[in-house]
Coordinates of C-alpha atoms in Angstrom, one line a residue:
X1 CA 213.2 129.0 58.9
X2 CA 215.8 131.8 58.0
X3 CA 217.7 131.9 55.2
X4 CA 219.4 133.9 52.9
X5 CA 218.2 137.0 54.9
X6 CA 214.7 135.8 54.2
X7 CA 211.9 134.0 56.4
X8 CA 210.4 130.8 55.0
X9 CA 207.4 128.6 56.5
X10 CA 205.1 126.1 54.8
X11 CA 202.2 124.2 56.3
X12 CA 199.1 122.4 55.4
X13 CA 196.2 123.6 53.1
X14 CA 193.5 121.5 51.4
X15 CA 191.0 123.5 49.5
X16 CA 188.5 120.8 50.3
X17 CA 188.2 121.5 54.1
X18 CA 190.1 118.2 55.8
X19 CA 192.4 117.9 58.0
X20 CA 195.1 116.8 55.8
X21 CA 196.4 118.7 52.7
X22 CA 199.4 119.3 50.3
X23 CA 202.3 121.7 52.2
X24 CA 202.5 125.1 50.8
X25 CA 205.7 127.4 50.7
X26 CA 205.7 130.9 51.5
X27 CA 208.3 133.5 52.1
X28 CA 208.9 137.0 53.3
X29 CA 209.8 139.2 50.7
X30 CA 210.8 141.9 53.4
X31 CA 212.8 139.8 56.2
X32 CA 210.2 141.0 58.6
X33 CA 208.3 138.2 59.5
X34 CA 204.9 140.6 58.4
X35 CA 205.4 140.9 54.4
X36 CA 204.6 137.1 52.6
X37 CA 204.2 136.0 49.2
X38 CA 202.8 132.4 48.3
X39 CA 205.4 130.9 45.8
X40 CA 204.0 129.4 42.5
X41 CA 205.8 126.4 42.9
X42 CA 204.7 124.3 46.1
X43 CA 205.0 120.5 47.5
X44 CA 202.1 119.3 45.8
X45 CA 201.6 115.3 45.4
X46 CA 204.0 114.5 42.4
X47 CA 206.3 111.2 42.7
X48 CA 205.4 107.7 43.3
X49 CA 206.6 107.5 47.1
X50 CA 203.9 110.5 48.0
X51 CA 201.5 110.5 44.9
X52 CA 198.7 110.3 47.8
X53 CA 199.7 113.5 49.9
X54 CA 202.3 115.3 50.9
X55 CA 202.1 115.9 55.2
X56 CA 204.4 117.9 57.5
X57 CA 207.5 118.2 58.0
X58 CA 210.8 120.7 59.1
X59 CA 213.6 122.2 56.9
X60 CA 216.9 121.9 58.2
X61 CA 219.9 124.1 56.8
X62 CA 223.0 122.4 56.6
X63 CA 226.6 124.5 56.4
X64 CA 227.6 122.7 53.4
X65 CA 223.8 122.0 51.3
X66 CA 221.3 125.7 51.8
X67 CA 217.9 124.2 53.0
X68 CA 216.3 120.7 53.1
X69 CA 212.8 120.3 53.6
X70 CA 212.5 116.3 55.0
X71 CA 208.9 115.8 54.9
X72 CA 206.6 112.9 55.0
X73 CA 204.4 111.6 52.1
X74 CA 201.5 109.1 51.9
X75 CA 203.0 106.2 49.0
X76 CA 199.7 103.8 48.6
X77 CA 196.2 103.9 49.3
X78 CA 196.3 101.8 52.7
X79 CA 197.9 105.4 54.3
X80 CA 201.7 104.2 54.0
X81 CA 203.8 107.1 55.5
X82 CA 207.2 107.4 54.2
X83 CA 209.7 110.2 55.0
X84 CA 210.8 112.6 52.0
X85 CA 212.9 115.5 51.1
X86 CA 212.6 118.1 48.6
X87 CA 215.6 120.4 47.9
X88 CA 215.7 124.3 45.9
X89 CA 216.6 124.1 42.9
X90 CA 218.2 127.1 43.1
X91 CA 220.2 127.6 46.2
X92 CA 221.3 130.8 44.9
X93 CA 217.7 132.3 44.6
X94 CA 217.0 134.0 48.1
X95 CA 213.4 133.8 47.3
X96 CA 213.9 129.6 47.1
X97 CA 210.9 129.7 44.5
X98 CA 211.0 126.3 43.3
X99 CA 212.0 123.5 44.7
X100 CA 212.4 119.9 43.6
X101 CA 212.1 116.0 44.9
X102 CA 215.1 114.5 43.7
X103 CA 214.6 110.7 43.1
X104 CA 217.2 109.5 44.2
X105 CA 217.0 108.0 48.3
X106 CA 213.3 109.2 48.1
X107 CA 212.0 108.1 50.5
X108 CA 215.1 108.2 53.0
X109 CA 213.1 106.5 55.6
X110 CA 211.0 103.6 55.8
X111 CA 209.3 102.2 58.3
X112 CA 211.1 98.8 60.0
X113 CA 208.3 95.8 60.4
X114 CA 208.0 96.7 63.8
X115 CA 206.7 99.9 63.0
X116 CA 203.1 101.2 62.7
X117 CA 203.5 102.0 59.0
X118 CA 200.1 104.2 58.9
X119 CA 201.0 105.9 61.9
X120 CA 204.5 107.1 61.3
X121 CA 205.0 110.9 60.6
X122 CA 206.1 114.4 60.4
X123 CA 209.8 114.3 60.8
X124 CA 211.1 117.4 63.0
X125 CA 214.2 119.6 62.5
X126 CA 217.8 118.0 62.1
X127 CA 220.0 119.0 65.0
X128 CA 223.5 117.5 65.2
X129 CA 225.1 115.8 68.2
X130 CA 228.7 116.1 70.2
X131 CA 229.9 112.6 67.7
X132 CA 229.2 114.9 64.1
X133 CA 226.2 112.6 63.2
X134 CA 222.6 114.4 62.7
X135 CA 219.4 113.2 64.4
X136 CA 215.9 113.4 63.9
X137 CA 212.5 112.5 65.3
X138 CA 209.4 110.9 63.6
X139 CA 206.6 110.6 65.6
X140 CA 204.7 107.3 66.0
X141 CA 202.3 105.0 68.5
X142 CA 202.3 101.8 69.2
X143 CA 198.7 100.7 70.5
X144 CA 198.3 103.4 72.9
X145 CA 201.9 104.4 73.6
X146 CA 202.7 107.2 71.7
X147 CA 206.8 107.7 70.9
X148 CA 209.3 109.7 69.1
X149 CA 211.7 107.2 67.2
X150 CA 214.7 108.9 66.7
X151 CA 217.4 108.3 63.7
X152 CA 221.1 109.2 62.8
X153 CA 223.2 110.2 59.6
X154 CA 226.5 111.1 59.2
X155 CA 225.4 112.8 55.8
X156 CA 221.9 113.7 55.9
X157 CA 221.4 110.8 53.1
X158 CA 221.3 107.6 55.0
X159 CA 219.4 107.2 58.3
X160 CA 219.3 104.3 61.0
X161 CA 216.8 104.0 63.4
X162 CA 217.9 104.0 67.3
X163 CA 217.3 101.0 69.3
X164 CA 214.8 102.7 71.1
X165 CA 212.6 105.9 71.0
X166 CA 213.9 109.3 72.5
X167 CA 210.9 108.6 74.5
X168 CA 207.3 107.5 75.0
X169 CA 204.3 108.1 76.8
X170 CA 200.5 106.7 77.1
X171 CA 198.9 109.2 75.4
X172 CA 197.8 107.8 71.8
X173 CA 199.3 108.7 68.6
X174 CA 202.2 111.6 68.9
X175 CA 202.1 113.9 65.6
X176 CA 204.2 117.2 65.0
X177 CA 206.6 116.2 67.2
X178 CA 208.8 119.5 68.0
X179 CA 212.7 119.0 69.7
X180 CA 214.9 122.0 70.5
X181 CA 217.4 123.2 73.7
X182 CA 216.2 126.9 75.6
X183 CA 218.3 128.7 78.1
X184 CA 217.9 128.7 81.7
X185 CA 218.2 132.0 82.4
X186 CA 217.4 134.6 79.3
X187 CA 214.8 135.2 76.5
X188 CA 217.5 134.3 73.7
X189 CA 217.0 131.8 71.4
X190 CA 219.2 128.5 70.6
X191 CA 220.7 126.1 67.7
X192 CA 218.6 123.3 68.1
X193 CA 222.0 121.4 68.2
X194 CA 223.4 123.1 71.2
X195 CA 223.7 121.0 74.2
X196 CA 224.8 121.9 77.9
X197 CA 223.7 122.4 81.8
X198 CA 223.0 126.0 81.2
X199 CA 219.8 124.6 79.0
X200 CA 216.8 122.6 79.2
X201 CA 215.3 120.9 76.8
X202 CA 211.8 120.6 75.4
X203 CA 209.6 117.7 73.7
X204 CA 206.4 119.2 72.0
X205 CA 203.8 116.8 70.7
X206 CA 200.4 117.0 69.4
X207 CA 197.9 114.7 70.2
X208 CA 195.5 112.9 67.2
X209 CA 193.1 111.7 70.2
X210 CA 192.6 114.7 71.9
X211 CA 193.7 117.4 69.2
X212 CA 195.3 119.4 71.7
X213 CA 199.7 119.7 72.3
X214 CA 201.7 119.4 74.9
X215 CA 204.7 120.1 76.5
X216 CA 207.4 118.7 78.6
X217 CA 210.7 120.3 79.8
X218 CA 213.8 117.6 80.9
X219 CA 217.4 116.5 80.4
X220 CA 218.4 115.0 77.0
X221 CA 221.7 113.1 76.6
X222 CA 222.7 112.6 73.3
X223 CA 225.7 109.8 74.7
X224 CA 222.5 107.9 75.2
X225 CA 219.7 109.5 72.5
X226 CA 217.5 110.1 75.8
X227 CA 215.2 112.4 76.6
X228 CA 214.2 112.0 80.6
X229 CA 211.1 114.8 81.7
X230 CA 211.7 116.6 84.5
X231 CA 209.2 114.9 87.4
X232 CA 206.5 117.4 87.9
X233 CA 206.5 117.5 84.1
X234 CA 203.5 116.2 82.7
X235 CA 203.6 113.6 80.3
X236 CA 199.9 113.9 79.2
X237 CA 197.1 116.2 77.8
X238 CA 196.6 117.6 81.2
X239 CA 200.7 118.4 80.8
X240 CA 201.5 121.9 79.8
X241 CA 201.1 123.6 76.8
X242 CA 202.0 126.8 74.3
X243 CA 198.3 127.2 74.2
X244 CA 195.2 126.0 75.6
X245 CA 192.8 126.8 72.7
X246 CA 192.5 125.9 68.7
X247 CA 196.1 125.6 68.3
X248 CA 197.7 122.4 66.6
X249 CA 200.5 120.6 64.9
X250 CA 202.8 123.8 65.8
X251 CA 206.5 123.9 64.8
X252 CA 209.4 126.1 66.0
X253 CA 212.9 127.5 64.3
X254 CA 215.7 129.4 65.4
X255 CA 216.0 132.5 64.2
X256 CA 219.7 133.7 64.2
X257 CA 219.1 137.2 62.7
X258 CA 217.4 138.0 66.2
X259 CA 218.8 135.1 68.1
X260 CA 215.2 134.2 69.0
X261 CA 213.5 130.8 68.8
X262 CA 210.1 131.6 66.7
X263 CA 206.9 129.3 66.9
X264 CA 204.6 128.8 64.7
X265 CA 201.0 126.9 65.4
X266 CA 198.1 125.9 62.9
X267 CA 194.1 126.8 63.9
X268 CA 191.7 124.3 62.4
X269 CA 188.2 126.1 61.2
X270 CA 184.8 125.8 63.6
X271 CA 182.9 126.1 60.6
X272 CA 181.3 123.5 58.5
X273 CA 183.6 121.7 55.6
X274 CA 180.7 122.9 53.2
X275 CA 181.5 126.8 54.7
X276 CA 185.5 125.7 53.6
X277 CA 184.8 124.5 50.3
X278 CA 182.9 127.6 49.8
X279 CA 185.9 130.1 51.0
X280 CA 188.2 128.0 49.4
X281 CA 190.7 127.3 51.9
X282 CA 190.6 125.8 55.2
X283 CA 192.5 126.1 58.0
X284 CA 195.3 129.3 59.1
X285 CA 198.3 130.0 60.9
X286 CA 198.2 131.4 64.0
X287 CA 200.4 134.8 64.7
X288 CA 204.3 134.0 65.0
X289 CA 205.2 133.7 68.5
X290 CA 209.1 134.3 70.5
X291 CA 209.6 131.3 73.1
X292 CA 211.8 131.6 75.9
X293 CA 212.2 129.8 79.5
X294 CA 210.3 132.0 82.5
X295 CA 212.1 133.1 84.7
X296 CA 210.4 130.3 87.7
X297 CA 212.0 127.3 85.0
X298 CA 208.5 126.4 85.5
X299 CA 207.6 127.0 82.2
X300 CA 208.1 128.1 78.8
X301 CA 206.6 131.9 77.7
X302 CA 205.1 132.4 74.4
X303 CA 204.7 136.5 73.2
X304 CA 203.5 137.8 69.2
X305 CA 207.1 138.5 67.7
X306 CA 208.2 141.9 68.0
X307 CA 207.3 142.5 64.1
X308 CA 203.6 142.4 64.5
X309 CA 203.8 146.3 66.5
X310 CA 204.9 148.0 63.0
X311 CA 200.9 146.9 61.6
X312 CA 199.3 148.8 64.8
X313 CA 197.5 151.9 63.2
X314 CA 195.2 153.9 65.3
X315 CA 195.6 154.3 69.3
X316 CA 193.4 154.5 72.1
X317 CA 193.3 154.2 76.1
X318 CA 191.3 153.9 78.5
X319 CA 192.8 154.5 82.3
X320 CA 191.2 154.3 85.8
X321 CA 188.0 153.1 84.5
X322 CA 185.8 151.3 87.5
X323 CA 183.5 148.3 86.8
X324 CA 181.0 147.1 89.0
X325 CA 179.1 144.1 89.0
X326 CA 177.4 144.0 85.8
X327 CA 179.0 147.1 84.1
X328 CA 180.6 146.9 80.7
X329 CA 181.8 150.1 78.9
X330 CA 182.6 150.2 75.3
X331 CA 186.2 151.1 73.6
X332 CA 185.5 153.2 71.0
X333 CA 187.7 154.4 68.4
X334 CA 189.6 151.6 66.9
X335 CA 188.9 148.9 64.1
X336 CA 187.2 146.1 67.0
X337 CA 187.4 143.5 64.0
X338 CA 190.9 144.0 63.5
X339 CA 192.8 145.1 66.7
X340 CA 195.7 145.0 69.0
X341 CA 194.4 145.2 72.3
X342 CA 196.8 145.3 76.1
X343 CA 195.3 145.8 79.5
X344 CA 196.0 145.6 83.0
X345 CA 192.9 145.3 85.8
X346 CA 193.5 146.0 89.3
X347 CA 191.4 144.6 92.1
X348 CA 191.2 146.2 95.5
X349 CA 191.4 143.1 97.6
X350 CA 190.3 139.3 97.0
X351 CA 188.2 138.6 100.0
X352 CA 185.1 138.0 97.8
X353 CA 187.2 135.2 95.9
X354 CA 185.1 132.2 95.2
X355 CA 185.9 129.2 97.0
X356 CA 187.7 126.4 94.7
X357 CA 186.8 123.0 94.5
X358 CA 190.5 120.9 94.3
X359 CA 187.8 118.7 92.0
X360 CA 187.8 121.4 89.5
X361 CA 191.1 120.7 87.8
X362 CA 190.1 120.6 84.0
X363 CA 190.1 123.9 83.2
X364 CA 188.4 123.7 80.0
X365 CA 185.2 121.7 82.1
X366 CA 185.6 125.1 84.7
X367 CA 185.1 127.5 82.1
X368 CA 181.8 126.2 80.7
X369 CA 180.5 125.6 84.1
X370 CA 181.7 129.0 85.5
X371 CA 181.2 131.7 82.0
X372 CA 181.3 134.7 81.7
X373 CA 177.7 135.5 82.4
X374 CA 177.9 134.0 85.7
X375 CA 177.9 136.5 88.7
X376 CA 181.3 135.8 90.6
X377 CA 183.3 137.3 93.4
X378 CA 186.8 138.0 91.7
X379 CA 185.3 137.6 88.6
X380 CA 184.9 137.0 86.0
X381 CA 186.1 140.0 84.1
X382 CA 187.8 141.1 80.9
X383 CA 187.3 141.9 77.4
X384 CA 183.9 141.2 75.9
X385 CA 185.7 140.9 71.5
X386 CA 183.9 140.5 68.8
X387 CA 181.0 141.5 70.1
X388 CA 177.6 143.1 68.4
X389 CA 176.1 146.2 69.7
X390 CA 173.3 145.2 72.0
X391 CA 175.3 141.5 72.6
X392 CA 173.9 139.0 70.6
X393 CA 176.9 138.0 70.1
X394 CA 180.3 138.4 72.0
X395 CA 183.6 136.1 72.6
X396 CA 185.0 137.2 75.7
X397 CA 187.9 136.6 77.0
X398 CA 188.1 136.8 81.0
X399 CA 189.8 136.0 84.3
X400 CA 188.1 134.7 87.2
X401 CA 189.7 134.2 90.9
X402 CA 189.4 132.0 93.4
X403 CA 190.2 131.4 96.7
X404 CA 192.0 128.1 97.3
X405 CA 193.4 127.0 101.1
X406 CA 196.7 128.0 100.6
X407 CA 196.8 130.7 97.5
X408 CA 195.0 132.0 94.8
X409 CA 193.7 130.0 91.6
X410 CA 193.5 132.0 88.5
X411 CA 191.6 130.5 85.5
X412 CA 192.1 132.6 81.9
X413 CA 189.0 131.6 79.6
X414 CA 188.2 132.4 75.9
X415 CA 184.7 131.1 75.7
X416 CA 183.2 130.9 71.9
X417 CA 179.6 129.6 73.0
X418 CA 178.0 133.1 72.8
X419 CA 180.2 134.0 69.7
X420 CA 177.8 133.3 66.7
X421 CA 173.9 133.7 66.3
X422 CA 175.0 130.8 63.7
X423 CA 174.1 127.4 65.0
X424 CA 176.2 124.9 62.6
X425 CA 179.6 125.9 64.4
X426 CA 182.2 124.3 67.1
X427 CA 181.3 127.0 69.5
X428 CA 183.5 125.6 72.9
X429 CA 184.8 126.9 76.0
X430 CA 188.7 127.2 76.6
X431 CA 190.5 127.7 79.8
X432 CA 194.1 127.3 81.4
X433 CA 195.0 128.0 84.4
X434 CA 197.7 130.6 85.5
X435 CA 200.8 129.9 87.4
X436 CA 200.6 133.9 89.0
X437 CA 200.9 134.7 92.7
X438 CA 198.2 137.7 93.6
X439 CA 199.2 137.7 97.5
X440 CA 202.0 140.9 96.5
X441 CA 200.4 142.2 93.0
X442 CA 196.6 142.4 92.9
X443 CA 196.6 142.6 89.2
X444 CA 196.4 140.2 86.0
X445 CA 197.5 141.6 82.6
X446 CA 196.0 140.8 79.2
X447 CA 196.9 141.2 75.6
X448 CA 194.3 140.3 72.8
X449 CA 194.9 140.1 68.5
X450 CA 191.3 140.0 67.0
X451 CA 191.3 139.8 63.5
X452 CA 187.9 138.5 62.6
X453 CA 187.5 135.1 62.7
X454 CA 190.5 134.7 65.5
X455 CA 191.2 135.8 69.2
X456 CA 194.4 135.2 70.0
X457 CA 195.1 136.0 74.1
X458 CA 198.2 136.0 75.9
X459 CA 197.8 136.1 79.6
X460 CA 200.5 137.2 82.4
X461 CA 202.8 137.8 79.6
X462 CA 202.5 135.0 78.0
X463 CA 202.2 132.1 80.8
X464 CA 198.9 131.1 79.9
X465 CA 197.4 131.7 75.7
X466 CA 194.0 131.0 74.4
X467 CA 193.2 130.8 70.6
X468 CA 189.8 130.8 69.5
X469 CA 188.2 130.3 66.2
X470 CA 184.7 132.1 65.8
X471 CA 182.5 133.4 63.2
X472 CA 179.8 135.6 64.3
X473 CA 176.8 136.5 61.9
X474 CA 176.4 140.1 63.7
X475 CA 180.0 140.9 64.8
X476 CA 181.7 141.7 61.3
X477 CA 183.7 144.4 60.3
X478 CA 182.7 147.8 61.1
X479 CA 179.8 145.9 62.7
X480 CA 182.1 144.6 65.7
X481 CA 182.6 146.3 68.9
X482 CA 184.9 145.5 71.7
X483 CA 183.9 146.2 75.7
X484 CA 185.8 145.7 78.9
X485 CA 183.3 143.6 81.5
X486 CA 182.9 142.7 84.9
X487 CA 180.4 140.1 86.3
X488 CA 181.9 139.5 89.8
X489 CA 180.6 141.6 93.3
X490 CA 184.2 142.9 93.8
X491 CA 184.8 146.2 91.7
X492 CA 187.7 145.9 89.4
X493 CA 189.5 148.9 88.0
X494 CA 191.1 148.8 84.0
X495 CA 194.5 150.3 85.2
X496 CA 195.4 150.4 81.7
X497 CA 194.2 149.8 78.2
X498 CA 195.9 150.6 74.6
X499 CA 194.3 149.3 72.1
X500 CA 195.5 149.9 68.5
X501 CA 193.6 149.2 65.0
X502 CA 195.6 146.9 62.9
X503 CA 196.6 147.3 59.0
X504 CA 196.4 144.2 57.2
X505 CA 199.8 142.4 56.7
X506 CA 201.2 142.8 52.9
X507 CA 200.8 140.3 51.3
X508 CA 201.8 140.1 47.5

């Protein structure tokens, strides 16, 4: 959220290494989306309707009010959700250090009778329709149906359920639900209350059975509070998505001092709740990311804000470097633990492709049959991050081609098996597929942030992003080196590489 010239974001933290936890407030104390300080005064438990927790939420910032963070908060011990709002209590204060739960029309929603009461949460930004009233969603399930219910106020105090939900979908419980308009031709960001046939819109969930989000792009009439997909979108896990790794319960804002929309996702830990307790905090948010529409309408794009570039430090390249099959050459130079790292590979021709299987549509199920350390054609090859000198340990992040009847099938894999000598970790394999057409451009284009325990990878510009969470035992600080790789029989060629070491962000 902007406001007052400032960027805001909370999220979830529990010192004791769960899932759920209390929402913290931050700010920027520089407008720049790099400099944060964690406010003294945040959302703890405190009031009768969320004495047992306090889960997520959006702010909304109304013309006549400053911010209003609606949130939901757990009122009894059978898990009771209930929809709250906290306000500053100075509106003045461009820092918004302290805020308060006013008790009066806390909670502003509860759920009707015909509403799973334990499975009713996380309210998403307000945005406000062509008739002057404001709208929200809360997502929900019913048995296996998962659903945003949407409700209306004409002054952000009272709200009425609609008849019916925005929409559904069998999929199981739909949390973080995420609701906003993007243009159909341009990278500039929208008003989440801005309507029109030069926009699409998009319906984000995160899914409790699968932990994974999804996306689907439609048509959303607010004559009718309906939201219809688009049909070759997805209404599922296999659907698509911002990112295909350790990336959850994500939430986006528009940013009107760079007319950008800005998203921000959550990564969960892969290390034990005993390792949390011990650190003392569980749980992180992911690098800030710019959404926009590409240009195919296909899809949305998802890039590091523009921000993160002023904490690159010390540069290095690498250009025209050949790799053979099994060749892997170290770039030196540069923090590997903490790094900023772009690359473009070349490939002379993809006759040596693999064949693809149309069985092989799970990605994720590809990536741990088909790893890094298995010889290929086209493939695989990449970055090799994280890794310890003699290879103990390494999480690479790679491409591998294949050669399907009619084109070319690209899968983009971050695979954490080989990433710690440590055996009490979540150590899995991610993958996505890319939407990329080799038959005019024989190259694929990466960009990797490493930053110790995270490797956050954007491929093709953003089509297709993989966040891992790993924690090697060999691989730490000045300990950690980074390699380009290639494992397949054609030769591929690192047209490109800058790699920058990265300062730490301020934070006070």
């Amino acid at each position: 959220m902007f406001y007052n010239g400032y960027y805001h974001l909370f999220y979830q933290y529990n010192p004791n290494g769960s899932v759920w936890g209390n929402i913290v407030w931050a700010h920027s104390v520089s407008k720049d989306l790099i400099n944060w300080k964690a406010l003294e005064h945040a959302i703890y438990p405190s009031k009768p309707f969320d004495k047992f927790g306090c889960w997520s939420g959006s702010a909304t910032i109304l013309p006549d009010r400053g911010p209003v963070i609606q949130y939901t908060g757990i009122i009894d011990e059978n898990n009771t959700q209930v929809q709250c709002w906290a306000e500053p209590e100075d509106k003045n204060d461009p820092f918004l250090t302290k805020w308060v739960k006013p008790d009066e029309n806390n909670p502003f929603v509860i759920a009707d009778l015909d509403v799973n009461g334990s499975a009713f949460r996380d309210p998403t930004t307000a945005w406000k329709g062509k008739d002057g009233n404001w709208r929200i969603l809360v997502g929900s399930r019913d048995k296996d149906i998962g659903m945003a219910y949407l409700y209306r106020s004409s002054d952000f105090k009272n709200w009425t359920r609609a008849k019916k939900p925005i929409h559904s979908a069998k999929t199981g419980m739909w949390e973080c639900p995420d609701f906003y308009p993007v243009l159909l031709k341009g990278k500039n960001g929208l008003d989440t209350s801005i309507e029109g046939k030069h926009v699409t819109h998009v319906l984000k969930n995160s899914l409790d059975m699968t932990r994974f989000e999804y996306y689907t792009l439609g048509k959303y009439s607010s004559k009718k509070d309906k939201y219809t997909p688009r049909k070759n979108s997805v209404d599922s896990w296999a659907g698509l998505r911002y990112d295909y790794g350790n990336f959850y319960a994500s939430k986006s804002f528009f940013d009107e001092s760079k007319n950008r929309r800005v998203l921000w996702g959550w990564a969960n830990e892969s290390d034990t709740k005993e390792d949390d307790v011990k650190k003392g905090w569980a749980g992180i948010q992911a690098i800030p990311r710019t959404v926009w529409l590409d240009s195919s309408e296909r899809q949305l794009l998802t890039w590091p804000v523009e921000e993160l570039d002023t904490l690159r430090d010390k540069k290095v390249t690498m250009n025209n470097q050949k790799l053979e099959k099994g060749k892997h050459v170290e770039v030196t130079g540069i923090t590997a633990a903490q790094a900023d790292v772009e690359v473009t590979f070349s490939f002379a021709n993809l006759d040596k492709a693999e064949a693809y299987d149309p069985k092989w549509v799970n990605a994720q199920d590809l990536c741990s049959q088909k790893g890094s350390k298995v010889e290929g054609g086209v493939g695989p090859f990449g970055l090799l991050t994280l890794a310890s000198v003699n290879l103990e340990e390494f999480t690479p992040v790679f491409f591998r081609v294949f050669k399907a009847p009619n084109k070319h099938v690209v899968l983009l894999c971050s695979d954490a098996s080989s990433s710690s000598l440590k055996s009490d970790l979540y150590k899995p394999s991610f993958a996505g597929f890319v939407d990329v057409d080799l038959a005019t451009n024989k190259k694929l284009s990466l960009r990797s942030l490493i930053d110790h325990s995270v490797v956050e990878t954007f491929g093709e510009g953003g089509k297709t992003n993989i966040l891992s969470r790993v924690y090697p035992a060999l691989a730490v600080t000045n300990q950690a080196h980074l390699f380009v790789f290639n494992n397949g029989t054609e030769p591929i060629t690192v047209e490109s590489l800058n790699a920058w070491s990265m300062k730490n962000a301020d934070i006070k």
